[in-house]
Amino acid sequence: MNLKGKKVLLRSIEEEDIENLRKLANDPWYESMIVGWALPISKKDQKEWFSNYKISSNQIRLIIETEEDGMVGMTGLNAIDWKNGVAQAGGMRIIKKDLRTKGIATDAYMTLFKYAFEELRLNRIEGSVLVYNIASIKTTQKVGFKQEGIRREAVFKKGKYHDVINLGIIKKDYLEKRQELGYEEEGLINE
C-alpha cells in the first residue's frame, strides 16, 4: 500500500533506493542536523542492510517520492507502542537540496500523520530536533508538533554539546492542522 499526499507518495523501500539511502546516511550536512548519529556506510554494508531489512510491527520506513523527481527522501515511524498508541517520528530527510523549501516535508508529514492517526489508530507521535535546526523547527511547528521540553546539552555535534527540543503531536493537534492546511478532503491512501 502506498500513501498519497498532495505532492508526495510514501512507499516501501525498494532495492533501487539503497544508493540514495546510503548517500543520505553519509551526508555530512545531514549528520550535523539530526539528533542521532551515523557511522559511514559502505555500498557493501548498505546492500547487506537491505538484504536483512524486514517489515516490523514496531517500525515503518518509507521512501518519499514525487512524480517529477522520483525518490526525494525518507521518513517513517519507529518504536511503535501499540498498547499506548505512541510512536517516534523517524525523521524527515529530503535528499534533493533544491526541494527542501518546496513543501515536500510538510506534505510528507501530513500524509504520514493521516496514516498514523486515522489508519493505525495511534494517538501520539514524538520527535526531537536540534535547537539550531531552524528549518526543521519551523516545519514541525507548521504540521502541529508542540514543544514539550528541552534536553540540555544532549547531543555532541560540531565540536560541542547542543540542546535538543522534545516534540509531540497528538491526534487532536493533527485534526486541527489537517483542517487548517487543507488535508481533510484528501484520500491519501491508495494501491
mmCIF file of C-alpha atoms in Angstrom:
data_model
loop_
_atom_site.group_PDB
_atom_site.id
_atom_site.type_symbol
_atom_site.label_atom_id
_atom_site.label_comp_id
_atom_site.label_asym_id
_atom_site.label_seq_id
_atom_site.Cartn_x
_atom_site.Cartn_y
_atom_site.Cartn_z
ATOM 1 C CA MET A 1 0.000 0.000 0.000
ATOM 2 C CA ASN A 2 1.251 3.451 -0.908
ATOM 3 C CA LEU A 3 0.292 6.654 0.885
ATOM 4 C CA LYS A 4 -0.546 9.540 -1.431
ATOM 5 C CA GLY A 5 -0.320 13.158 -0.376
ATOM 6 C CA LYS A 6 -0.810 16.325 -2.390
ATOM 7 C CA LYS A 7 2.802 16.387 -3.594
ATOM 8 C CA VAL A 8 4.327 13.107 -2.446
ATOM 9 C CA LEU A 9 3.872 9.390 -2.487
ATOM 10 C CA LEU A 10 5.127 7.490 0.574
ATOM 11 C CA ARG A 11 6.067 3.930 -0.312
ATOM 12 C CA SER A 12 8.156 0.984 0.843
ATOM 13 C CA ILE A 13 11.909 0.860 0.358
ATOM 14 C CA GLU A 14 12.970 -0.898 -2.834
ATOM 15 C CA GLU A 15 16.381 -2.168 -3.877
ATOM 16 C CA GLU A 16 16.846 0.721 -6.319
ATOM 17 C CA ASP A 17 16.632 3.148 -3.342
ATOM 18 C CA ILE A 18 19.602 1.809 -1.425
ATOM 19 C CA GLU A 19 22.276 4.004 -3.052
ATOM 20 C CA ASN A 20 20.268 7.160 -2.309
ATOM 21 C CA LEU A 21 19.729 5.943 1.264
ATOM 22 C CA ARG A 22 23.485 5.412 1.586
ATOM 23 C CA LYS A 23 24.089 8.952 0.303
ATOM 24 C CA LEU A 24 21.665 10.294 2.900
ATOM 25 C CA ALA A 25 23.366 8.349 5.685
ATOM 26 C CA ASN A 26 26.824 9.518 4.592
ATOM 27 C CA ASP A 27 25.909 13.176 4.007
ATOM 28 C CA PRO A 28 27.921 15.302 6.497
ATOM 29 C CA TRP A 29 25.341 18.101 6.383
ATOM 30 C CA TYR A 30 22.561 15.732 7.462
ATOM 31 C CA GLU A 31 24.791 14.282 10.168
ATOM 32 C CA SER A 32 25.185 17.800 11.573
ATOM 33 C CA MET A 33 21.426 18.471 11.509
ATOM 34 C CA ILE A 34 19.935 15.305 13.030
ATOM 35 C CA VAL A 35 19.675 14.348 16.665
ATOM 36 C CA GLY A 36 21.160 10.874 16.219
ATOM 37 C CA TRP A 37 24.495 9.995 14.761
ATOM 38 C CA ALA A 38 25.683 7.781 11.988
ATOM 39 C CA LEU A 39 28.791 5.912 11.002
ATOM 40 C CA PRO A 40 29.974 5.923 7.391
ATOM 41 C CA ILE A 41 28.202 3.220 5.384
ATOM 42 C CA SER A 42 29.861 1.388 2.501
ATOM 43 C CA LYS A 43 27.986 0.103 -0.552
ATOM 44 C CA LYS A 44 28.570 -3.430 0.733
ATOM 45 C CA ASP A 45 27.135 -2.609 4.179
ATOM 46 C CA GLN A 46 24.139 -0.821 2.638
ATOM 47 C CA LYS A 47 23.361 -3.829 0.421
ATOM 48 C CA GLU A 48 23.700 -6.150 3.423
ATOM 49 C CA TRP A 49 21.388 -3.919 5.485
ATOM 50 C CA PHE A 50 18.789 -4.028 2.707
ATOM 51 C CA SER A 51 19.010 -7.804 2.319
ATOM 52 C CA ASN A 52 18.397 -8.175 6.078
ATOM 53 C CA TYR A 53 15.702 -5.478 6.296
ATOM 54 C CA LYS A 54 12.270 -6.825 7.167
ATOM 55 C CA ILE A 55 8.984 -5.145 7.817
ATOM 56 C CA SER A 56 8.443 -4.926 11.547
ATOM 57 C CA SER A 57 5.392 -4.256 13.665
ATOM 58 C CA ASN A 58 7.225 -1.563 15.598
ATOM 59 C CA GLN A 59 8.849 0.314 12.716
ATOM 60 C CA ILE A 60 7.710 1.755 9.395
ATOM 61 C CA ARG A 61 10.296 3.146 6.956
ATOM 62 C CA LEU A 62 9.017 4.972 3.903
ATOM 63 C CA ILE A 63 10.523 6.492 0.798
ATOM 64 C CA ILE A 64 9.290 9.949 -0.159
ATOM 65 C CA GLU A 65 8.717 10.158 -3.894
ATOM 66 C CA THR A 66 7.398 12.854 -6.203
ATOM 67 C CA GLU A 67 6.044 12.351 -9.687
ATOM 68 C CA GLU A 68 8.580 14.798 -11.143
ATOM 69 C CA ASP A 69 11.735 13.739 -9.274
ATOM 70 C CA GLY A 70 11.241 10.137 -8.156
ATOM 71 C CA MET A 71 12.780 9.316 -4.770
ATOM 72 C CA VAL A 72 13.485 12.554 -2.908
ATOM 73 C CA GLY A 73 13.842 11.399 0.693
ATOM 74 C CA MET A 74 12.722 9.178 3.526
ATOM 75 C CA THR A 75 10.614 9.246 6.675
ATOM 76 C CA GLY A 76 8.776 6.826 8.924
ATOM 77 C CA LEU A 77 7.781 5.824 12.431
ATOM 78 C CA ASN A 78 9.896 3.983 14.998
ATOM 79 C CA ALA A 79 9.370 2.390 18.390
ATOM 80 C CA ILE A 80 5.630 1.972 17.805
ATOM 81 C CA ASP A 81 3.919 1.217 21.107
ATOM 82 C CA TRP A 82 0.592 -0.305 20.076
ATOM 83 C CA LYS A 83 -0.766 -0.561 23.631
ATOM 84 C CA ASN A 84 -0.379 3.157 24.311
ATOM 85 C CA GLY A 85 -0.776 4.396 20.735
ATOM 86 C CA VAL A 86 2.587 6.164 20.648
ATOM 87 C CA ALA A 87 5.378 6.221 18.065
ATOM 88 C CA GLN A 88 8.637 8.063 17.466
ATOM 89 C CA ALA A 89 8.861 10.136 14.299
ATOM 90 C CA GLY A 90 11.555 8.612 12.116
ATOM 91 C CA GLY A 91 12.756 11.995 10.947
ATOM 92 C CA MET A 92 12.280 13.735 7.659
ATOM 93 C CA ARG A 93 15.163 13.683 5.219
ATOM 94 C CA ILE A 94 14.914 15.298 1.801
ATOM 95 C CA ILE A 95 17.895 14.262 -0.312
ATOM 96 C CA LYS A 96 17.451 16.836 -3.059
ATOM 97 C CA LYS A 97 18.517 20.192 -1.612
ATOM 98 C CA ASP A 98 16.579 22.247 -4.178
ATOM 99 C CA LEU A 99 13.327 20.645 -2.935
ATOM 100 C CA ARG A 100 13.823 21.409 0.775
ATOM 101 C CA THR A 101 11.761 24.607 0.693
ATOM 102 C CA LYS A 102 9.014 23.376 -1.652
ATOM 103 C CA GLY A 103 6.554 21.949 0.905
ATOM 104 C CA ILE A 104 7.656 18.337 0.391
ATOM 105 C CA ALA A 105 8.380 17.753 4.106
ATOM 106 C CA THR A 106 5.067 19.336 5.146
ATOM 107 C CA ASP A 107 3.147 17.129 2.729
ATOM 108 C CA ALA A 108 5.106 14.028 3.759
ATOM 109 C CA TYR A 109 4.407 14.718 7.454
ATOM 110 C CA MET A 110 0.692 15.289 6.866
ATOM 111 C CA THR A 111 0.455 12.132 4.754
ATOM 112 C CA LEU A 112 2.316 10.119 7.402
ATOM 113 C CA PHE A 113 0.126 11.583 10.165
ATOM 114 C CA LYS A 114 -3.075 10.708 8.297
ATOM 115 C CA TYR A 115 -1.906 7.106 8.117
ATOM 116 C CA ALA A 116 -0.682 7.035 11.718
ATOM 117 C CA PHE A 117 -3.691 8.710 13.332
ATOM 118 C CA GLU A 118 -6.536 7.617 11.068
ATOM 119 C CA GLU A 119 -5.485 4.155 9.897
ATOM 120 C CA LEU A 120 -3.145 2.824 12.596
ATOM 121 C CA ARG A 121 -5.190 4.479 15.372
ATOM 122 C CA LEU A 122 -2.141 5.974 17.061
ATOM 123 C CA ASN A 123 -2.769 8.868 19.426
ATOM 124 C CA ARG A 124 0.688 10.433 19.798
ATOM 125 C CA ILE A 125 3.870 10.880 17.791
ATOM 126 C CA GLU A 126 7.033 12.090 19.450
ATOM 127 C CA GLY A 127 10.089 13.672 17.914
ATOM 128 C CA SER A 128 13.107 15.796 18.604
ATOM 129 C CA VAL A 129 15.124 18.489 16.841
ATOM 130 C CA LEU A 130 18.429 20.217 17.483
ATOM 131 C CA VAL A 131 17.967 23.803 18.674
ATOM 132 C CA TYR A 132 19.953 25.181 15.746
ATOM 133 C CA ASN A 133 17.988 23.295 13.055
ATOM 134 C CA ILE A 134 15.682 26.225 12.336
ATOM 135 C CA ALA A 135 14.171 24.743 9.154
ATOM 136 C CA SER A 136 13.097 21.581 10.997
ATOM 137 C CA ILE A 137 11.724 23.594 13.899
ATOM 138 C CA LYS A 138 9.583 25.663 11.514
ATOM 139 C CA THR A 139 8.348 22.603 9.602
ATOM 140 C CA THR A 140 7.463 20.632 12.724
ATOM 141 C CA GLN A 141 5.586 23.621 14.160
ATOM 142 C CA LYS A 142 3.726 24.095 10.872
ATOM 143 C CA VAL A 143 2.443 20.493 10.897
ATOM 144 C CA GLY A 144 1.339 20.615 14.555
ATOM 145 C CA PHE A 145 4.191 19.373 16.723
ATOM 146 C CA LYS A 146 4.331 21.138 20.084
ATOM 147 C CA GLN A 147 7.491 21.779 22.063
ATOM 148 C CA GLU A 148 7.338 19.703 25.235
ATOM 149 C CA GLY A 149 10.724 20.311 26.767
ATOM 150 C CA ILE A 150 14.430 20.714 26.268
ATOM 151 C CA ARG A 151 17.166 18.174 26.873
ATOM 152 C CA ARG A 152 20.110 20.358 27.762
ATOM 153 C CA GLU A 153 23.459 19.607 26.103
ATOM 154 C CA ALA A 154 22.154 16.219 24.966
ATOM 155 C CA VAL A 155 23.888 15.883 21.589
ATOM 156 C CA PHE A 156 27.515 16.394 20.617
ATOM 157 C CA LYS A 157 27.907 17.935 17.145
ATOM 158 C CA LYS A 158 30.377 20.335 15.573
ATOM 159 C CA GLY A 159 32.773 20.024 18.498
ATOM 160 C CA LYS A 160 30.372 20.918 21.310
ATOM 161 C CA TYR A 161 27.191 19.872 23.112
ATOM 162 C CA HIS A 162 23.815 21.174 21.942
ATOM 163 C CA ASP A 163 20.316 21.271 23.401
ATOM 164 C CA VAL A 164 17.573 19.126 21.892
ATOM 165 C CA ILE A 165 13.927 20.184 21.713
ATOM 166 C CA ASN A 166 11.460 17.391 22.562
ATOM 167 C CA LEU A 167 8.336 17.487 20.406
ATOM 168 C CA GLY A 168 4.959 15.811 20.450
ATOM 169 C CA ILE A 169 1.798 15.817 18.380
ATOM 170 C CA ILE A 170 -1.430 14.145 19.450
ATOM 171 C CA LYS A 171 -4.344 13.201 17.230
ATOM 172 C CA LYS A 172 -6.321 16.267 18.312
ATOM 173 C CA ASP A 173 -3.451 18.549 17.175
ATOM 174 C CA TYR A 174 -3.289 16.712 13.846
ATOM 175 C CA LEU A 175 -7.043 17.073 13.254
ATOM 176 C CA GLU A 176 -6.762 20.844 13.760
ATOM 177 C CA LYS A 177 -3.792 21.094 11.387
ATOM 178 C CA ARG A 178 -5.481 18.801 8.868
ATOM 179 C CA GLN A 179 -8.304 21.294 8.515
ATOM 180 C CA GLU A 180 -6.048 24.366 8.683
ATOM 181 C CA LEU A 181 -3.702 23.040 5.965
ATOM 182 C CA GLY A 182 -6.479 21.660 3.754
ATOM 183 C CA TYR A 183 -5.934 17.924 4.149
ATOM 184 C CA GLU A 184 -9.422 16.932 5.333
ATOM 185 C CA GLU A 185 -10.665 16.132 1.823
ATOM 186 C CA GLU A 186 -7.713 14.081 0.610
ATOM 187 C CA GLY A 187 -7.993 10.308 0.153
ATOM 188 C CA LEU A 188 -4.247 9.866 0.702
ATOM 189 C CA ILE A 189 -4.176 6.081 0.732
ATOM 190 C CA ASN A 190 -4.092 4.113 -2.464
ATOM 191 C CA GLU A 191 -2.802 0.999 -4.212
#
